[in-house]
MMTF fields as JSON, N, C-alpha, C and O atoms, coordinates in Angstrom:
{
  "mmtfVersion": "1.0.0",
  "mmtfProducer": "UNKNOWN",
  "numBonds": 455,
  "numAtoms": 456,
  "numGroups": 114,
  "numChains": 1,
  "numModels": 1,
  "chainsPerModel": [1],
  "groupsPerChain": [114],
  "chainIdList": ["A"],
  "bondAtomList": [4, 2, 8, 6, 12, 10, 16, 14, 20, 18, 24, 22, 28, 26, 32, 30, 36, 34, 40, 38, 44, 42, 48, 46, 52, 50, 56, 54, 60, 58, 64, 62, 68, 66, 72, 70, 76, 74, 80, 78, 84, 82, 88, 86, 92, 90, 96, 94, 100, 98, 104, 102, 108, 106, 112, 110, 116, 114, 120, 118, 124, 122, 128, 126, 132, 130, 136, 134, 140, 138, 144, 142, 148, 146, 152, 150, 156, 154, 160, 158, 164, 162, 168, 166, 172, 170, 176, 174, 180, 178, 184, 182, 188, 186, 192, 190, 196, 194, 200, 198, 204, 202, 208, 206, 212, 210, 216, 214, 220, 218, 224, 222, 228, 226, 232, 230, 236, 234, 240, 238, 244, 242, 248, 246, 252, 250, 256, 254, 260, 258, 264, 262, 268, 266, 272, 270, 276, 274, 280, 278, 284, 282, 288, 286, 292, 290, 296, 294, 300, 298, 304, 302, 308, 306, 312, 310, 316, 314, 320, 318, 324, 322, 328, 326, 332, 330, 336, 334, 340, 338, 344, 342, 348, 346, 352, 350, 356, 354, 360, 358, 364, 362, 368, 366, 372, 370, 376, 374, 380, 378, 384, 382, 388, 386, 392, 390, 396, 394, 400, 398, 404, 402, 408, 406, 412, 410, 416, 414, 420, 418, 424, 422, 428, 426, 432, 430, 436, 434, 440, 438, 444, 442, 448, 446, 452, 450],
  "bondOrderList": [1, 1, 1, 1, 1, 1, 1, 1, 1, 1, 1, 1, 1, 1, 1, 1, 1, 1, 1, 1, 1, 1, 1, 1, 1, 1, 1, 1, 1, 1, 1, 1, 1, 1, 1, 1, 1, 1, 1, 1, 1, 1, 1, 1, 1, 1, 1, 1, 1, 1, 1, 1, 1, 1, 1, 1, 1, 1, 1, 1, 1, 1, 1, 1, 1, 1, 1, 1, 1, 1, 1, 1, 1, 1, 1, 1, 1, 1, 1, 1, 1, 1, 1, 1, 1, 1, 1, 1, 1, 1, 1, 1, 1, 1, 1, 1, 1, 1, 1, 1, 1, 1, 1, 1, 1, 1, 1, 1, 1, 1, 1, 1, 1],
  "groupList": [{"groupName": "MET", "atomNameList": ["N", "CA", "C", "O"], "elementList": ["N", "C", "C", "O"], "formalChargeList": [0, 0, 0, 0], "bondAtomList": [1, 0, 2, 1, 3, 2], "bondOrderList": [1, 1, 2], "singleLetterCode": "M", "chemCompType": "L-PEPTIDE LINKING"}, {"groupName": "LYS", "atomNameList": ["N", "CA", "C", "O"], "elementList": ["N", "C", "C", "O"], "formalChargeList": [0, 0, 0, 0], "bondAtomList": [1, 0, 2, 1, 3, 2], "bondOrderList": [1, 1, 2], "singleLetterCode": "K", "chemCompType": "L-PEPTIDE LINKING"}, {"groupName": "TYR", "atomNameList": ["N", "CA", "C", "O"], "elementList": ["N", "C", "C", "O"], "formalChargeList": [0, 0, 0, 0], "bondAtomList": [1, 0, 2, 1, 3, 2], "bondOrderList": [1, 1, 2], "singleLetterCode": "Y", "chemCompType": "L-PEPTIDE LINKING"}, {"groupName": "VAL", "atomNameList": ["N", "CA", "C", "O"], "elementList": ["N", "C", "C", "O"], "formalChargeList": [0, 0, 0, 0], "bondAtomList": [1, 0, 2, 1, 3, 2], "bondOrderList": [1, 1, 2], "singleLetterCode": "V", "chemCompType": "L-PEPTIDE LINKING"}, {"groupName": "ASN", "atomNameList": ["N", "CA", "C", "O"], "elementList": ["N", "C", "C", "O"], "formalChargeList": [0, 0, 0, 0], "bondAtomList": [1, 0, 2, 1, 3, 2], "bondOrderList": [1, 1, 2], "singleLetterCode": "N", "chemCompType": "L-PEPTIDE LINKING"}, {"groupName": "LEU", "atomNameList": ["N", "CA", "C", "O"], "elementList": ["N", "C", "C", "O"], "formalChargeList": [0, 0, 0, 0], "bondAtomList": [1, 0, 2, 1, 3, 2], "bondOrderList": [1, 1, 2], "singleLetterCode": "L", "chemCompType": "L-PEPTIDE LINKING"}, {"groupName": "PHE", "atomNameList": ["N", "CA", "C", "O"], "elementList": ["N", "C", "C", "O"], "formalChargeList": [0, 0, 0, 0], "bondAtomList": [1, 0, 2, 1, 3, 2], "bondOrderList": [1, 1, 2], "singleLetterCode": "F", "chemCompType": "L-PEPTIDE LINKING"}, {"groupName": "SER", "atomNameList": ["N", "CA", "C", "O"], "elementList": ["N", "C", "C", "O"], "formalChargeList": [0, 0, 0, 0], "bondAtomList": [1, 0, 2, 1, 3, 2], "bondOrderList": [1, 1, 2], "singleLetterCode": "S", "chemCompType": "L-PEPTIDE LINKING"}, {"groupName": "ILE", "atomNameList": ["N", "CA", "C", "O"], "elementList": ["N", "C", "C", "O"], "formalChargeList": [0, 0, 0, 0], "bondAtomList": [1, 0, 2, 1, 3, 2], "bondOrderList": [1, 1, 2], "singleLetterCode": "I", "chemCompType": "L-PEPTIDE LINKING"}, {"groupName": "ALA", "atomNameList": ["N", "CA", "C", "O"], "elementList": ["N", "C", "C", "O"], "formalChargeList": [0, 0, 0, 0], "bondAtomList": [1, 0, 2, 1, 3, 2], "bondOrderList": [1, 1, 2], "singleLetterCode": "A", "chemCompType": "L-PEPTIDE LINKING"}, {"groupName": "CYS", "atomNameList": ["N", "CA", "C", "O"], "elementList": ["N", "C", "C", "O"], "formalChargeList": [0, 0, 0, 0], "bondAtomList": [1, 0, 2, 1, 3, 2], "bondOrderList": [1, 1, 2], "singleLetterCode": "C", "chemCompType": "L-PEPTIDE LINKING"}, {"groupName": "ASP", "atomNameList": ["N", "CA", "C", "O"], "elementList": ["N", "C", "C", "O"], "formalChargeList": [0, 0, 0, 0], "bondAtomList": [1, 0, 2, 1, 3, 2], "bondOrderList": [1, 1, 2], "singleLetterCode": "D", "chemCompType": "L-PEPTIDE LINKING"}, {"groupName": "GLU", "atomNameList": ["N", "CA", "C", "O"], "elementList": ["N", "C", "C", "O"], "formalChargeList": [0, 0, 0, 0], "bondAtomList": [1, 0, 2, 1, 3, 2], "bondOrderList": [1, 1, 2], "singleLetterCode": "E", "chemCompType": "L-PEPTIDE LINKING"}, {"groupName": "GLY", "atomNameList": ["N", "CA", "C", "O"], "elementList": ["N", "C", "C", "O"], "formalChargeList": [0, 0, 0, 0], "bondAtomList": [1, 0, 2, 1, 3, 2], "bondOrderList": [1, 1, 2], "singleLetterCode": "G", "chemCompType": "PEPTIDE LINKING"}, {"groupName": "PRO", "atomNameList": ["N", "CA", "C", "O"], "elementList": ["N", "C", "C", "O"], "formalChargeList": [0, 0, 0, 0], "bondAtomList": [1, 0, 2, 1, 3, 2], "bondOrderList": [1, 1, 2], "singleLetterCode": "P", "chemCompType": "L-PEPTIDE LINKING"}, {"groupName": "GLN", "atomNameList": ["N", "CA", "C", "O"], "elementList": ["N", "C", "C", "O"], "formalChargeList": [0, 0, 0, 0], "bondAtomList": [1, 0, 2, 1, 3, 2], "bondOrderList": [1, 1, 2], "singleLetterCode": "Q", "chemCompType": "L-PEPTIDE LINKING"}, {"groupName": "THR", "atomNameList": ["N", "CA", "C", "O"], "elementList": ["N", "C", "C", "O"], "formalChargeList": [0, 0, 0, 0], "bondAtomList": [1, 0, 2, 1, 3, 2], "bondOrderList": [1, 1, 2], "singleLetterCode": "T", "chemCompType": "L-PEPTIDE LINKING"}, {"groupName": "ARG", "atomNameList": ["N", "CA", "C", "O"], "elementList": ["N", "C", "C", "O"], "formalChargeList": [0, 0, 0, 0], "bondAtomList": [1, 0, 2, 1, 3, 2], "bondOrderList": [1, 1, 2], "singleLetterCode": "R", "chemCompType": "L-PEPTIDE LINKING"}, {"groupName": "HIS", "atomNameList": ["N", "CA", "C", "O"], "elementList": ["N", "C", "C", "O"], "formalChargeList": [0, 0, 0, 0], "bondAtomList": [1, 0, 2, 1, 3, 2], "bondOrderList": [1, 1, 2], "singleLetterCode": "H", "chemCompType": "L-PEPTIDE LINKING"}],
  "groupTypeList": [0, 1, 1, 2, 3, 4, 1, 3, 3, 5, 3, 6, 5, 7, 3, 8, 0, 8, 9, 10, 4, 7, 7, 11, 12, 12, 8, 1, 8, 4, 11, 6, 1, 13, 6, 2, 1, 8, 1, 7, 8, 7, 7, 8, 8, 14, 3, 11, 5, 4, 4, 11, 13, 5, 1, 14, 4, 4, 2, 5, 15, 12, 8, 1, 7, 4, 2, 8, 7, 2, 4, 13, 12, 8, 8, 16, 2, 9, 2, 16, 4, 12, 5, 17, 18, 4, 6, 7, 12, 9, 1, 14, 16, 17, 2, 15, 7, 4, 4, 4, 16, 15, 6, 6, 11, 8, 17, 6, 14, 8, 1, 17, 8, 4],
  "groupIdList": [1, 2, 3, 4, 5, 6, 7, 8, 9, 10, 11, 12, 13, 14, 15, 16, 17, 18, 19, 20, 21, 22, 23, 24, 25, 26, 27, 28, 29, 30, 31, 32, 33, 34, 35, 36, 37, 38, 39, 40, 41, 42, 43, 44, 45, 46, 47, 48, 49, 50, 51, 52, 53, 54, 55, 56, 57, 58, 59, 60, 61, 62, 63, 64, 65, 66, 67, 68, 69, 70, 71, 72, 73, 74, 75, 76, 77, 78, 79, 80, 81, 82, 83, 84, 85, 86, 87, 88, 89, 90, 91, 92, 93, 94, 95, 96, 97, 98, 99, 100, 101, 102, 103, 104, 105, 106, 107, 108, 109, 110, 111, 112, 113, 114],
  "secStructList": [7, 2, 2, 2, 2, 2, 2, 2, 2, 2, 2, 2, 2, 2, 2, 2, 2, 2, 2, 6, 7, 7, 7, 7, 7, 7, 7, 7, 7, 7, 7, 7, 7, 3, 3, 3, 7, 7, 7, 7, 7, 5, 7, 1, 1, 7, 7, 7, 1, 1, 1, 1, 1, 7, 7, 7, 1, 5, 2, 2, 2, 2, 2, 2, 1, 7, 3, 3, 7, 6, 6, 1, 7, 3, 3, 7, 7, 7, 7, 7, 6, 6, 1, 4, 4, 4, 1, 3, 3, 3, 7, 7, 7, 6, 6, 7, 7, 7, 6, 6, 7, 7, 7, 7, 7, 7, 7, 7, 7, 7, 7, 7, 7, 7],
  "xCoordList": [24.373, 23.751, 23.779, 22.815, 24.904, 25.048, 24.035, 23.482, 23.79, 22.806, 21.408, 20.607, 21.118, 19.809, 19.589, 18.512, 20.604, 20.512, 20.347, 19.552, 21.096, 20.974, 19.563, 19.015, 18.974, 17.618, 16.602, 15.687, 16.767, 15.849, 15.955, 14.942, 17.178, 17.383, 16.791, 16.157, 16.987, 16.451, 14.918, 14.309, 14.306, 12.841, 12.36, 11.386, 13.024, 12.659, 12.743, 11.826, 13.819, 13.974, 12.928, 12.43, 12.597, 11.568, 10.212, 9.477, 9.89, 8.616, 8.584, 7.563, 9.674, 9.742, 9.586, 8.872, 10.228, 10.141, 8.719, 8.241, 8.053, 6.676, 5.752, 4.86, 5.957, 5.112, 5.301, 4.373, 6.453, 6.733, 6.363, 6.641, 5.753, 5.371, 4.379, 3.425, 4.603, 3.71, 2.382, 2.327, 1.335, 0.0, -0.419, -0.11, -1.118, -1.585, -2.985, -3.58, -3.519, -4.856, -4.852, -3.942, -5.884, -6.003, -6.587, -7.526, -6.024, -6.525, -7.759, -7.706, -8.872, -10.107, -10.192, -9.947, -10.541, -10.661, -12.123, -12.763, -12.645, -14.023, -14.139, -13.341, -15.131, -15.356, -16.56, -17.702, -16.308, -17.385, -17.692, -18.53, -17.033, -17.264, -18.68, -19.259, -19.216, -20.56, -21.238, -20.596, -22.549, -23.336, -24.19, -24.779, -24.254, -24.987, -25.916, -25.513, -27.157, -28.118, -27.81, -27.667, -27.711, -27.454, -28.755, -29.751, -28.74, -29.936, -29.886, -30.928, -28.699, -28.592, -27.181, -26.2, -27.12, -25.848, -26.107, -26.954, -25.385, -25.601, -24.297, -23.205, -24.453, -23.306, -23.411, -24.507, -22.294, -22.28, -22.596, -23.259, -22.121, -22.341, -23.569, -23.564, -24.62, -25.796, -25.434, -24.639, -26.024, -25.686, -26.934, -27.758, -27.066, -28.171, -27.631, -27.008, -27.868, -27.367, -28.352, -27.962, -29.617, -30.615, -31.211, -32.206, -30.624, -31.043, -32.489, -33.135, -33.011, -34.374, -34.415, -35.49, -33.248, -33.18, -33.085, -32.908, -33.199, -33.098, -31.72, -31.171, -31.168, -29.852, -29.965, -29.651, -30.404, -30.503, -29.169, -28.226, -29.114, -27.948, -28.094, -27.149, -29.26, -29.548, -29.123, -29.893, -27.914, -27.35, -28.146, -28.37, -28.568, -29.305, -30.624, -30.998, -31.328, -32.588, -32.351, -33.171, -31.257, -30.933, -30.695, -31.123, -30.03, -29.762, -30.956, -31.028, -31.9, -33.1, -34.156, -35.038, -34.081, -35.11, -34.771, -33.652, -35.755, -35.564, -34.535, -34.349, -33.875, -32.867, -33.473, -34.116, -33.263, -33.748, -32.544, -31.644, -32.528, -31.37, -31.333, -32.264, -30.253, -30.056, -31.146, -31.402, -31.797, -32.866, -34.265, -35.261, -34.339, -35.626, -36.202, -37.263, -35.532, -36.011, -35.863, -34.822, -36.914, -36.868, -36.408, -37.019, -35.324, -34.738, -34.926, -34.557, -35.504, -35.705, -34.63, -34.561, -33.798, -32.76, -33.263, -32.668, -34.357, -34.97, -33.992, -34.026, -33.125, -32.228, -33.03, -33.802, -32.846, -33.455, -32.428, -31.689, -32.397, -31.453, -32.022, -31.395, -33.198, -33.813, -33.307, -33.409, -32.769, -32.294, -30.886, -30.025, -30.665, -29.377, -28.193, -27.12, -28.354, -27.212, -26.847, -25.8, -27.692, -27.362, -26.811, -26.487, -26.705, -26.13, -24.643, -24.007, -24.102, -22.658, -22.003, -22.577, -20.805, -20.076, -18.853, -18.019, -18.755, -17.582, -16.705, -17.162, -15.448, -14.519, -13.106, -12.895, -12.14, -10.753, -10.383, -10.877, -9.534, -9.148, -8.335, -7.669, -8.388, -7.658, -6.156, -5.391, -5.717, -4.289, -3.675, -2.472, -4.463, -3.909, -2.981, -3.19, -1.966, -1.012, -1.103, -0.425, -1.935, -2.041, -3.503, -4.373, -3.789, -5.17, -5.808, -7.029, -5.018, -5.553, -5.9, -6.382, -5.665, -5.949, -7.444, -8.226, -7.855, -9.267, -9.805, -10.868, -9.098, -9.613, -10.692, -10.757, -11.532, -12.556, -12.984, -12.815, -13.539, -14.066, -15.585, -16.222, -16.157, -17.609, -18.017, -17.51, -18.915, -19.427, -20.61, -21.66, -20.457, -21.55, -22.3, -21.71, -23.603, -24.35, -23.876, -23.428, -23.979, -23.533, -24.704, -25.711, -24.561, -25.581, -24.905, -23.884, -25.47, -24.911, -25.224, -26.354, -24.233, -24.411, -24.019, -22.902, -24.919, -24.622, -24.029, -23.71],
  "yCoordList": [-38.153, -37.422, -35.913, -35.199, -35.447, -34.028, -33.575, -32.48, -34.414, -34.085, -34.018, -33.16, -34.912, -34.934, -33.652, -33.058, -33.227, -32.003, -30.794, -29.898, -30.769, -29.659, -29.583, -28.493, -30.74, -30.762, -30.267, -29.516, -30.688, -30.26, -28.749, -28.063, -28.24, -26.8, -26.052, -25.012, -26.562, -25.932, -25.901, -24.882, -27.012, -27.066, -26.1, -25.375, -26.086, -25.203, -23.733, -22.959, -23.349, -21.971, -21.618, -20.493, -22.569, -22.334, -22.069, -21.175, -22.854, -22.666, -21.298, -20.612, -20.905, -19.596, -18.48, -17.51, -18.593, -17.554, -17.44, -16.335, -18.556, -18.526, -17.937, -17.152, -18.308, -17.821, -16.325, -15.657, -15.794, -14.375, -13.506, -12.307, -14.08, -13.332, -12.232, -12.477, -11.029, -9.914, -10.067, -10.565, -9.636, -9.725, -8.35, -7.331, -8.328, -7.067, -6.7, -5.743, -7.455, -7.16, -5.825, -5.522, -5.041, -3.732, -3.902, -4.67, -3.185, -3.229, -2.339, -1.167, -2.896, -2.128, -1.48, -2.119, -0.215, 0.552, 0.941, 1.408, 0.744, 1.152, 2.664, 3.409, 3.097, 4.527, 4.927, 4.815, 5.387, 5.707, 7.194, 7.615, 7.992, 9.436, 9.766, 9.09, 10.819, 11.241, 11.909, 12.243, 12.102, 12.743, 11.699, 10.833, 11.785, 10.817, 11.526, 12.472, 11.064, 11.613, 11.035, 9.823, 11.902, 11.449, 10.891, 11.606, 9.608, 8.973, 8.918, 8.949, 8.837, 8.826, 9.207, 8.91, 9.87, 10.159, 9.911, 10.563, 8.98, 8.681, 8.838, 8.83, 8.978, 9.191, 8.253, 7.991, 7.758, 6.931, 7.799, 7.356, 9.024, 9.957, 10.811, 11.531, 10.75, 11.592, 13.068, 13.454, 13.888, 15.309, 16.143, 15.756, 17.287, 18.216, 19.395, 20.299, 19.385, 20.446, 21.589, 22.666, 21.38, 22.417, 23.014, 23.737, 22.724, 23.285, 22.975, 23.781, 21.814, 21.456, 20.617, 20.209, 20.359, 19.592, 18.095, 17.354, 17.63, 16.198, 15.906, 16.705, 14.757, 14.357, 13.004, 11.968, 13.009, 11.742, 11.347, 12.138, 10.129, 9.651, 9.948, 9.753, 10.414, 10.687, 12.116, 13.059, 12.263, 13.576, 14.247, 15.456, 13.483, 14.057, 14.672, 15.746, 14.014, 14.567, 15.863, 16.779, 15.941, 17.159, 18.351, 19.463, 18.14, 19.267, 19.601, 20.706, 18.666, 18.942, 19.692, 20.326, 19.629, 20.256, 21.72, 22.17, 22.446, 23.865, 24.034, 23.153, 25.175, 25.506, 26.503, 27.473, 26.257, 27.165, 27.936, 27.354, 29.249, 30.058, 30.254, 29.873, 30.848, 31.051, 31.925, 31.827, 32.783, 33.643, 33.092, 33.787, 31.839, 31.179, 31.365, 30.819, 32.121, 32.338, 31.048, 30.393, 30.691, 29.489, 29.891, 30.736, 29.274, 29.574, 28.352, 27.239, 28.568, 27.475, 27.559, 28.535, 26.537, 26.502, 25.844, 26.001, 25.108, 24.442, 23.537, 23.444, 22.874, 21.913, 20.676, 20.154, 20.222, 18.971, 18.189, 18.749, 16.898, 16.064, 15.624, 14.829, 16.126, 15.783, 16.664, 16.277, 17.827, 18.743, 18.368, 18.055, 18.402, 17.958, 18.76, 18.191, 20.055, 20.836, 20.458, 20.875, 19.677, 19.18, 17.757, 17.198, 17.179, 15.841, 15.909, 16.949, 14.808, 14.733, 14.358, 13.636, 14.852, 14.561, 13.735, 14.139, 12.587, 11.74, 11.927, 11.774, 12.257, 12.486, 12.292, 12.279, 12.14, 12.067, 13.349, 14.424, 13.243, 14.423, 15.374, 14.948, 16.645, 17.635, 17.527, 18.087, 16.815, 16.691, 15.423, 15.204, 14.599, 13.34, 13.567, 14.471, 12.743, 12.858, 11.665, 11.629, 10.691, 9.47, 9.271, 9.289, 9.086, 8.908, 7.628, 7.484, 6.703, 5.45, 5.519, 4.535, 6.658, 6.793, 6.691, 7.288, 5.946, 5.726, 6.563, 6.248, 7.623, 8.512, 9.41, 9.593, 9.965, 10.879, 11.85, 11.596, 12.964, 13.986, 13.864, 13.715, 13.926, 13.929, 15.194, 15.491, 15.927, 17.168, 16.839, 16.42, 17.019, 16.782, 18.077, 19.156, 17.98, 19.187, 19.732, 18.979, 21.045, 21.66, 22.347, 22.666, 22.563, 23.235, 24.318, 24.072, 25.526, 26.622, 26.385, 26.055, 26.552, 26.385, 27.685, 28.167, 28.26, 29.5, 29.164, 30.064],
  "zCoordList": [-18.021, -16.923, -17.2, -16.924, -17.752, -18.026, -19.081, -18.978, -20.095, -21.119, -20.512, -20.886, -19.588, -18.928, -18.12, -18.179, -17.369, -16.57, -17.492, -17.209, -18.593, -19.545, -20.134, -20.295, -20.456, -21.0, -19.966, -20.301, -18.721, -17.658, -17.454, -17.318, -17.433, -17.267, -18.459, -18.279, -19.663, -20.863, -20.839, -21.166, -20.454, -20.353, -19.27, -19.475, -18.143, -17.036, -17.461, -17.187, -18.119, -18.587, -19.646, -19.677, -20.505, -21.525, -20.879, -21.299, -19.855, -19.147, -18.473, -18.512, -17.867, -17.21, -18.238, -17.982, -19.377, -20.406, -20.952, -21.211, -21.126, -21.621, -20.561, -20.883, -19.312, -18.217, -17.993, -17.537, -18.295, -18.074, -19.266, -19.264, -20.264, -21.449, -21.074, -20.335, -21.582, -21.243, -21.975, -23.1, -21.324, -21.889, -22.392, -21.773, -23.507, -24.072, -23.588, -24.084, -22.619, -22.112, -21.376, -20.605, -21.631, -20.987, -19.587, -19.383, -18.642, -17.277, -17.206, -17.578, -16.729, -16.634, -15.262, -14.239, -15.258, -14.023, -13.858, -14.8, -12.65, -12.373, -12.488, -11.919, -13.222, -13.411, -12.568, -13.015, -11.366, -10.434, -10.37, -9.572, -11.191, -11.105, -11.558, -12.408, -10.966, -11.31, -10.132, -9.137, -10.254, -9.209, -8.51, -9.156, -7.196, -6.395, -5.418, -4.741, -5.35, -4.393, -3.016, -2.86, -2.03, -0.666, -0.11, 0.002, 0.239, 0.791, 2.304, 2.958, 2.869, 4.33, 4.744, 4.062, 5.878, 6.538, 8.013, 8.625, 8.569, 9.984, 10.748, 10.18, 12.047, 12.918, 14.112, 14.608, 14.564, 15.77, 16.984, 17.922, 16.954, 18.064, 17.747, 16.749, 18.567, 18.336, 18.456, 19.313, 17.588, 17.585, 17.277, 16.449, 17.949, 17.715, 16.906, 17.463, 15.606, 14.73, 14.55, 14.099, 14.89, 14.633, 15.908, 15.844, 17.044, 18.342, 18.719, 19.388, 18.299, 18.682, 19.96, 20.401, 20.555, 21.793, 21.59, 22.558, 20.355, 20.051, 19.477, 18.717, 19.846, 19.34, 18.629, 19.216, 17.39, 16.66, 16.021, 15.973, 15.54, 14.796, 13.301, 12.537, 12.884, 11.484, 11.14, 11.318, 10.657, 10.315, 9.199, 9.242, 8.213, 7.086, 7.545, 7.075, 8.448, 8.946, 9.725, 9.667, 10.44, 11.191, 10.26, 10.569, 9.144, 8.247, 7.363, 6.825, 7.2, 6.412, 7.219, 6.64, 8.53, 9.366, 9.646, 9.403, 10.157, 10.484, 11.59, 12.429, 11.574, 12.589, 13.574, 13.173, 14.856, 15.894, 16.419, 17.024, 16.187, 16.577, 18.089, 18.799, 18.569, 20.007, 20.622, 21.822, 19.821, 20.36, 20.073, 20.275, 19.6, 19.37, 17.987, 17.685, 17.142, 15.776, 14.971, 15.02, 14.23, 13.395, 12.001, 11.347, 11.563, 10.253, 9.367, 9.741, 8.185, 7.24, 6.164, 5.416, 6.094, 5.059, 3.785, 2.719, 3.899, 2.743, 2.008, 0.781, 2.755, 2.115, 1.732, 2.536, 0.527, 0.093, -0.707, -1.517, -0.468, -1.208, -2.553, -3.253, -2.927, -4.209, -5.351, -6.516, -5.041, -6.083, -6.53, -5.708, -7.836, -8.381, -7.837, -7.635, -7.595, -7.104, -5.664, -5.168, -4.989, -3.657, -3.681, -2.633, -4.857, -4.961, -4.634, -4.81, -4.164, -3.96, -5.274, -6.089, -5.467, -6.695, -6.357, -5.546, -6.979, -6.808, -8.038, -9.171, -7.802, -8.906, -8.383, -7.171, -9.27, -8.801, -8.07, -8.411, -7.085, -6.316, -7.18, -8.123, -6.861, -7.66, -7.462, -8.247, -6.426, -6.142, -6.716, -6.572, -7.352, -7.828, -9.009, -9.818, -9.096, -10.192, -11.131, -12.157, -10.788, -11.56, -11.948, -11.077, -13.211, -13.658, -13.142, -13.205, -12.637, -12.127, -10.645, -10.083, -10.002, -8.583, -8.348, -9.087, -7.334, -7.071, -5.914, -5.381, -5.511, -4.477, -5.069, -6.285, -4.214, -4.712, -3.626, -2.433, -4.069, -3.165, -3.138, -4.181, -1.947, -1.834, -1.112, -0.03, -1.696, -1.131, -0.23, -0.718, 1.062, 1.997, 2.254, 2.211, 2.523, 2.872, 4.213, 5.077, 4.378, 5.629, 6.316, 5.685, 7.574, 8.372, 9.179, 9.821, 9.153, 9.942, 11.418, 11.778, 12.247, 13.686, 14.36, 14.171, 15.144, 15.884, 17.232, 18.009]
}
């Protein structure tokens, strides 16, 4: 009986040792960094960013349209999401300490509000 138990324990330990063997496979990380054209920005809360009296949920349309100042002057910012310098950039954050971190910064367009 003792020999049988020893054999079972030996087989069990062998299986555990084989199962715990380290693998040399490289872990693949998604590389999502780059420039992205903003196609839409929406908000649950409607907001009027250009003082035209309309409060849509389409934030991108609000920043692309003309701005009406407090004295009625129409200001054209000429923002367009077609130009590369207006694209958002996804990249690792400047504060990360680990190259495997998947956080990123996205630059959103801004609109001046008086």
